[in-house]
Short mmCIF file of C-alpha atoms and ligand atoms in Angstrom, two decimals:
data_model
loop_
_atom_site.label_atom_id
_atom_site.label_comp_id
_atom_site.label_asym_id
_atom_site.label_seq_id
_atom_site.Cartn_x
_atom_site.Cartn_y
_atom_site.Cartn_z
CA UNK A 20 24.64 -105.97 -75.31
CA UNK A 21 24.80 -102.24 -74.71
CA UNK A 22 21.58 -100.35 -74.01
CA UNK A 23 20.95 -96.59 -74.38
CA UNK A 24 22.61 -94.97 -71.41
CA UNK A 25 20.59 -91.87 -70.53
CA UNK A 26 18.86 -91.80 -67.20
CA UNK A 27 18.34 -95.34 -66.11
CA UNK A 28 16.83 -96.00 -62.68
CA UNK A 29 16.27 -99.23 -60.77
CA UNK A 30 13.11 -98.45 -58.85
CA UNK A 31 10.84 -101.38 -59.63
CA UNK A 32 11.20 -104.62 -61.60
CA UNK A 33 7.98 -103.93 -63.49
CA UNK A 34 9.41 -100.69 -64.94
CA UNK A 35 12.43 -102.39 -66.49
CA UNK A 36 12.24 -104.38 -69.73
CA UNK A 37 12.81 -108.12 -69.42
CA UNK A 38 15.83 -108.05 -71.76
CA UNK A 39 17.56 -105.43 -69.60
CA UNK A 40 16.88 -107.46 -66.45
CA UNK A 41 18.26 -110.57 -68.13
CA UNK A 42 21.33 -108.64 -69.29
CA UNK A 43 21.98 -107.45 -65.72
CA UNK A 44 21.65 -111.00 -64.36
CA UNK A 45 23.92 -112.61 -66.92
CA UNK A 46 26.53 -109.90 -66.24
CA UNK A 47 26.27 -110.58 -62.50
CA UNK A 48 26.80 -114.32 -63.05
CA UNK A 49 29.93 -113.67 -65.15
CA UNK A 50 31.35 -111.19 -62.64
CA UNK A 51 30.77 -113.58 -59.75
CA UNK A 52 32.82 -116.24 -61.54
CA UNK A 53 35.65 -113.77 -62.25
CA UNK A 54 35.96 -112.88 -58.55
CA UNK A 55 35.91 -116.44 -57.22
CA UNK A 56 39.54 -116.48 -56.02
CA UNK A 57 40.01 -112.78 -55.19
CA UNK A 58 40.05 -111.31 -51.68
CA UNK A 59 36.75 -109.54 -50.94
CA UNK A 60 38.34 -106.09 -50.84
CA UNK A 61 40.37 -106.47 -54.03
CA UNK A 62 39.56 -104.43 -57.11
CA UNK A 63 37.79 -106.22 -59.96
CA UNK A 64 40.18 -107.24 -62.76
CA UNK A 65 38.42 -104.63 -64.95
CA UNK A 66 37.06 -102.08 -62.47
CA UNK A 67 34.04 -100.43 -64.12
CA UNK A 68 33.28 -97.52 -61.82
CA UNK A 69 36.64 -95.86 -61.18
CA UNK A 70 35.98 -92.29 -60.09
CA UNK A 71 32.24 -92.83 -59.55
CA UNK A 72 30.53 -92.02 -56.26
CA UNK A 73 27.36 -93.59 -54.86
CA UNK A 74 25.33 -91.93 -52.08
CA UNK A 75 23.50 -94.47 -49.92
CA UNK A 76 20.54 -93.08 -47.96
CA UNK A 77 19.09 -95.27 -45.22
CA UNK A 78 15.82 -94.44 -43.48
CA UNK A 79 15.62 -98.02 -42.14
CA UNK A 80 18.08 -100.58 -40.74
CA UNK A 81 20.21 -102.77 -43.00
CA UNK A 82 23.00 -105.32 -42.87
CA UNK A 83 23.19 -107.00 -46.30
CA UNK A 84 22.17 -104.07 -48.47
CA UNK A 85 24.50 -101.60 -46.86
CA UNK A 86 27.55 -103.89 -46.86
CA UNK A 87 27.00 -105.33 -50.34
CA UNK A 88 26.55 -101.92 -52.00
CA UNK A 89 29.56 -100.48 -50.21
CA UNK A 90 31.82 -103.45 -51.04
CA UNK A 91 30.43 -103.55 -54.58
CA UNK A 92 31.43 -99.93 -55.18
CA UNK A 93 34.87 -100.60 -53.68
CA UNK A 94 35.44 -103.64 -55.92
CA UNK A 95 34.43 -101.63 -58.97
CA UNK A 96 36.88 -98.85 -58.12
CA UNK A 97 34.29 -96.30 -57.00
CA UNK A 98 33.39 -94.83 -53.62
CA UNK A 99 30.27 -94.72 -51.50
CA UNK A 100 28.87 -92.40 -48.85
CA UNK A 101 26.64 -93.76 -46.11
CA UNK A 102 23.90 -91.28 -45.14
CA UNK A 103 21.27 -91.70 -42.46
CA UNK A 104 18.02 -90.19 -43.74
CA UNK A 105 17.20 -88.82 -40.28
CA UNK A 106 20.50 -86.92 -40.10
CA UNK A 107 19.99 -85.19 -43.45
CA UNK A 108 18.01 -81.99 -43.93
CA UNK A 109 15.37 -84.30 -45.43
CA UNK A 110 14.57 -85.21 -41.82
CA UNK A 111 13.94 -81.49 -41.11
CA UNK A 112 11.63 -80.84 -44.02
CA UNK A 113 13.87 -80.15 -47.03
CA UNK A 114 11.96 -81.54 -49.97
CA UNK A 115 12.93 -84.71 -51.75
CA UNK A 116 13.02 -82.76 -55.01
CA UNK A 117 15.53 -80.20 -53.70
CA UNK A 118 17.61 -82.97 -52.15
CA UNK A 119 17.68 -84.79 -55.48
CA UNK A 120 18.82 -81.71 -57.38
CA UNK A 121 21.59 -81.01 -54.88
CA UNK A 122 22.82 -84.60 -54.69
CA UNK A 123 23.07 -84.77 -58.47
CA UNK A 124 25.79 -82.07 -58.22
CA UNK A 125 27.96 -84.21 -55.90
CA UNK A 126 27.52 -87.90 -56.70
CA UNK A 127 26.91 -90.10 -59.73
CA UNK A 128 24.09 -92.28 -58.36
CA UNK A 129 21.81 -92.59 -55.34
CA UNK A 130 20.80 -95.78 -53.57
CA UNK A 131 17.96 -95.29 -51.11
CA UNK A 132 16.18 -97.43 -48.52
CA UNK A 133 13.07 -95.40 -47.77
CA UNK A 134 10.01 -95.62 -45.57
CA UNK A 135 7.79 -94.25 -48.31
CA UNK A 136 8.05 -95.53 -51.88
CA UNK A 137 6.82 -92.18 -53.20
CA UNK A 138 10.05 -90.53 -52.04
CA UNK A 139 12.10 -92.87 -54.22
CA UNK A 140 9.93 -92.20 -57.25
CA UNK A 141 10.25 -88.46 -56.64
CA UNK A 142 14.03 -88.66 -56.26
CA UNK A 143 14.21 -90.46 -59.59
CA UNK A 144 11.92 -87.91 -61.23
CA UNK A 145 13.65 -84.80 -59.91
CA UNK A 146 17.34 -85.66 -59.95
CA UNK A 147 19.39 -86.14 -63.06
CA UNK A 148 21.29 -89.22 -61.84
CA UNK A 149 20.28 -92.88 -61.46
CA UNK A 150 18.26 -93.86 -58.39
CA UNK A 151 18.28 -97.42 -57.03
CA UNK A 152 15.52 -98.65 -54.72
CA UNK A 153 17.16 -100.53 -51.85
CA UNK A 154 13.79 -101.42 -50.24
CA UNK A 155 10.67 -99.41 -49.55
CA UNK A 156 7.31 -100.18 -48.00
CA UNK A 157 6.23 -101.20 -51.53
CA UNK A 158 9.06 -103.25 -53.01
CA UNK A 159 12.59 -104.68 -52.85
CA UNK A 160 13.76 -105.10 -56.45
CA UNK A 161 17.51 -105.59 -55.77
CA UNK A 162 16.63 -108.55 -53.55
CA UNK A 163 14.73 -110.28 -56.32
CA UNK A 164 17.62 -109.94 -58.77
CA UNK A 165 19.82 -111.82 -56.29
CA UNK A 166 17.05 -114.36 -55.71
CA UNK A 167 16.58 -115.18 -59.40
CA UNK A 168 20.36 -115.38 -59.81
CA UNK A 169 20.53 -117.83 -56.90
CA UNK A 170 17.74 -120.03 -58.22
CA UNK A 171 19.37 -120.18 -61.65
CA UNK A 172 22.90 -120.95 -60.39
CA UNK A 173 21.50 -123.99 -58.55
CA UNK A 174 18.77 -125.18 -60.92
CA UNK A 175 19.13 -123.48 -64.34
CA UNK A 176 16.62 -121.18 -66.05
CA UNK A 177 13.70 -120.06 -63.90
CA UNK A 178 11.44 -119.44 -66.90
CA UNK A 179 8.62 -121.99 -66.90
CA UNK A 180 9.26 -123.03 -63.28
CA UNK A 181 6.75 -122.79 -60.47
CA UNK A 182 7.50 -120.70 -57.38
CA UNK A 183 5.61 -120.54 -54.08
CA UNK A 184 5.55 -117.68 -51.61
CA UNK A 185 4.35 -118.26 -48.05
CA UNK A 186 3.53 -115.61 -45.46
CA UNK A 187 2.94 -111.87 -45.57
CA UNK A 188 2.05 -110.38 -48.98
CA UNK A 189 4.69 -107.69 -48.36
CA UNK A 190 7.28 -105.62 -50.26
CA UNK A 191 9.41 -108.64 -51.18
CA UNK A 192 6.27 -110.47 -52.37
CA UNK A 193 5.42 -107.50 -54.61
CA UNK A 194 8.83 -107.63 -56.27
CA UNK A 195 8.47 -111.41 -56.62
CA UNK A 196 5.13 -110.92 -58.44
CA UNK A 197 6.77 -108.42 -60.80
CA UNK A 198 9.67 -110.84 -61.33
CA UNK A 199 7.30 -113.68 -62.22
CA UNK A 200 6.04 -111.55 -65.10
CA UNK A 201 9.44 -110.32 -66.30
CA UNK A 202 11.28 -113.67 -65.91
CA UNK A 203 8.39 -115.91 -67.03
CA UNK A 204 7.75 -118.21 -64.07
CA UNK A 205 4.42 -119.05 -62.46
CA UNK A 206 3.78 -118.06 -58.87
CA UNK A 207 1.36 -119.05 -56.13
CA UNK A 208 1.24 -116.87 -53.04
CA UNK A 209 -0.04 -118.50 -49.87
CA UNK A 210 -1.05 -115.67 -47.55
CA UNK A 211 -3.67 -115.13 -44.86
CA UNK A 212 -6.54 -113.04 -46.23
CA UNK A 213 -5.69 -110.08 -43.99
CA UNK A 214 -2.13 -109.99 -45.41
CA UNK A 215 -2.88 -110.71 -49.07
CA UNK A 216 -0.70 -109.03 -51.72
CA UNK A 217 -1.71 -105.68 -53.12
CA UNK A 218 -4.63 -106.01 -55.55
CA UNK A 219 -3.23 -103.40 -57.94
CA UNK A 220 -0.01 -105.34 -58.45
CA UNK A 221 -1.90 -108.61 -58.92
CA UNK A 222 -4.10 -106.93 -61.54
CA UNK A 223 -1.04 -105.50 -63.28
CA UNK A 224 0.65 -108.93 -63.32
CA UNK A 225 -2.41 -110.63 -64.77
CA UNK A 226 -2.86 -107.89 -67.38
CA UNK A 227 0.73 -108.62 -68.49
CA UNK A 228 -0.08 -112.33 -68.87
CA UNK A 229 1.55 -113.37 -65.58
CA UNK A 230 0.54 -116.74 -64.15
CA UNK A 231 -0.13 -115.68 -60.58
CA UNK A 232 -2.53 -117.20 -58.07
CA UNK A 233 -3.25 -116.45 -54.43
CA UNK A 234 -4.57 -118.88 -51.84
CA UNK A 235 -5.05 -118.83 -48.09
CA UNK A 236 -4.28 -122.56 -47.86
CA UNK A 237 -0.53 -123.01 -47.34
CA UNK A 238 -0.53 -126.64 -48.57
CA UNK A 239 -2.10 -125.60 -51.89
CA UNK A 240 0.52 -122.89 -52.38
CA UNK A 241 3.57 -125.15 -52.08
CA UNK A 242 2.25 -128.20 -53.93
CA UNK A 243 4.71 -129.14 -56.71
CA UNK A 244 6.76 -125.93 -56.34
CA UNK A 245 10.33 -125.68 -57.65
CA UNK A 246 11.17 -123.08 -55.01
CA UNK A 247 9.59 -121.89 -51.78
CA UNK A 248 10.16 -118.29 -50.67
CA UNK A 249 9.28 -116.60 -47.42
CA UNK A 250 10.17 -113.48 -45.42
CA UNK A 251 9.77 -112.10 -41.93
CA UNK A 252 6.24 -111.86 -40.57
CA UNK A 253 6.89 -108.35 -39.23
CA UNK A 254 8.56 -106.03 -41.74
CA UNK A 255 10.28 -102.79 -40.77
CA UNK A 256 7.53 -100.28 -40.11
CA UNK A 257 4.91 -102.97 -39.30
CA UNK A 258 3.49 -103.59 -35.85
CA UNK A 259 3.80 -107.00 -34.29
CA UNK A 260 0.22 -107.74 -33.25
CA UNK A 261 -1.30 -110.97 -31.96
CA UNK A 262 -3.76 -110.97 -34.89
CA UNK A 263 -0.94 -110.78 -37.43
CA UNK A 264 1.12 -113.54 -35.78
CA UNK A 265 -1.88 -115.86 -35.36
CA UNK A 266 -2.98 -115.33 -38.95
CA UNK A 267 0.51 -116.26 -40.18
CA UNK A 268 1.01 -119.37 -38.05
CA UNK A 269 -0.26 -121.78 -40.71
CA UNK A 270 2.20 -120.32 -43.25
CA UNK A 271 5.41 -121.21 -41.42
CA UNK A 272 7.79 -122.96 -43.84
CA UNK A 273 8.44 -126.29 -42.13
CA UNK A 274 9.47 -129.79 -43.19
CA UNK A 275 5.85 -130.82 -43.77
CA UNK A 276 5.18 -127.97 -46.22
CA UNK A 277 8.56 -128.46 -47.93
CA UNK A 278 7.68 -132.15 -48.44
CA UNK A 279 4.72 -131.09 -50.60
CA UNK A 280 6.98 -129.12 -52.95
CA UNK A 281 9.15 -130.93 -55.55
CA UNK A 282 11.82 -133.14 -53.93
CA UNK A 283 14.57 -130.85 -55.26
CA UNK A 284 12.77 -127.60 -54.37
CA UNK A 285 14.96 -124.80 -53.07
CA UNK A 286 14.21 -122.67 -50.02
CA UNK A 287 14.90 -118.92 -50.27
CA UNK A 288 14.63 -116.14 -47.69
CA UNK A 289 15.92 -112.58 -48.12
CA UNK A 290 17.04 -112.48 -44.45
CA UNK A 291 17.06 -111.45 -41.66
CA UNK A 292 15.29 -114.66 -40.58
CA UNK A 293 13.38 -115.46 -37.42
CA UNK A 294 13.81 -119.17 -36.80
CA UNK A 295 10.64 -120.91 -35.67
CA UNK A 296 8.47 -117.99 -36.77
CA UNK A 297 8.31 -117.81 -40.59
CA UNK A 298 10.67 -120.79 -41.05
CA UNK A 299 11.86 -123.66 -38.91
CA UNK A 300 15.56 -124.09 -38.19
CA UNK A 301 15.39 -127.52 -39.89
CA UNK A 302 14.42 -125.88 -43.19
CA UNK A 303 16.59 -122.74 -43.21
CA UNK A 304 19.64 -124.65 -41.96
CA UNK A 305 18.82 -127.75 -44.03
CA UNK A 306 19.98 -129.06 -47.42
CA UNK A 307 17.32 -127.32 -49.53
CA UNK A 308 18.18 -123.87 -48.22
CA UNK A 309 20.29 -121.55 -50.41
CA UNK A 310 20.00 -118.46 -48.22
CA UNK A 311 23.75 -117.84 -47.85
CA UNK A 312 24.32 -117.92 -51.61
CA UNK A 313 21.27 -115.66 -51.91
CA UNK A 314 22.83 -113.16 -49.49
CA UNK A 315 26.18 -113.31 -51.36
CA UNK A 316 24.45 -112.73 -54.67
CA UNK A 317 23.15 -109.37 -53.47
CA UNK A 318 26.73 -108.16 -54.02
CA UNK A 319 27.13 -109.51 -57.55
CA UNK A 320 23.62 -108.58 -58.71
CA UNK A 321 23.91 -105.02 -57.38
CA UNK A 322 27.27 -104.46 -59.03
CA UNK A 323 25.62 -105.27 -62.34
CA UNK A 324 22.63 -103.03 -61.46
CA UNK A 325 25.03 -100.16 -60.70
CA UNK A 326 26.93 -100.70 -63.96
CA UNK A 327 23.66 -100.83 -65.91
CA UNK A 328 22.29 -97.68 -64.25
CA UNK A 329 25.52 -95.84 -65.06
CA UNK A 330 25.47 -96.98 -68.69
CA UNK A 331 28.56 -99.19 -68.38
CA UNK A 332 26.89 -102.40 -69.57
N1 CP B 401 17.67 -108.69 -47.33
C1 CP B 401 18.02 -107.43 -46.96
O1 CP B 401 17.69 -106.44 -47.64
O2 CP B 401 18.76 -107.38 -45.83
P1 CP B 401 19.15 -106.06 -45.00
O3 CP B 401 17.87 -105.50 -44.44
O4 CP B 401 20.09 -106.56 -43.95
O5 CP B 401 19.79 -105.07 -45.93
N1 NVA B 402 10.07 -107.39 -45.67
C1 NVA B 402 11.24 -107.07 -44.90
C2 NVA B 402 12.45 -107.27 -45.72
C3 NVA B 402 13.75 -106.98 -45.01
C4 NVA B 402 14.95 -107.15 -45.89
C5 NVA B 402 11.15 -105.65 -44.39
O1 NVA B 402 10.68 -104.77 -45.13
O2 NVA B 402 11.51 -105.40 -43.24
#
């Protein structure tokens, strides 16, 4: 399937039609299979982005996102530039809009990990090239594409399944809520009341017919789930306070909570993980955990996102 190619962005899952998201995922699954026996640095058999350049702006730390985007561009025959937000003129007051206009003269796409979601939206609005959100305070859409891919490669279609989230109602949780709507699975978020997900995104999900519930009882959240997701209790930019850590204690993913989910439930975590905070070592290093496949799938999912944004698929 080829979709109209002008000005695609990957800023939030909710802004992208379900059929485009599905197309990206199915492409990623095919490309993963094609690369199975190739060295990591080898070109794809049909490199899609020869001659294309991606600028990667980081205002926050990263391991997976940085490496997977850079290797993804290399495999597709393109190049990438790693830019620290603080070292750009952006850090000295040049506007996002001017930065976007200038960057569009040098590179073909921008990937940005930003402190403030509004900057990503503005980059997308002002530049004339695709912008990919690589995590903001609001959302982490690339992560969720890899997560859905991982669930489906282990258990088949996610549509109609039931997913549980435990912990902070944070940026990854927001993208999970949006994914539940676009990919058609039901979702229960178990969060302490002081860290509940954003009301606006819950209202949006329900207005779209999403089957989303929120509880502050961890046991209720995981009951009968096909997959259990969690994330760090202290995201980049958050402050580690005693109140936060105490409120989250009951939401640690441990063997007891996993035993309330379906017997074949998967455990997912975007990483980096903090063993014995949000998840016990027995769970993340145990047989239900698919976190390493999930990390690998960032690469394959993002290659398909890049190709989609650039009108190649
Ligand atoms: N999951 C994720 O985005 O990891 P990094 O922060 O290491 O990029
Ligand atoms: N919620 C985490 C995700 C890290 C990949 C953060 O924003 O720090």
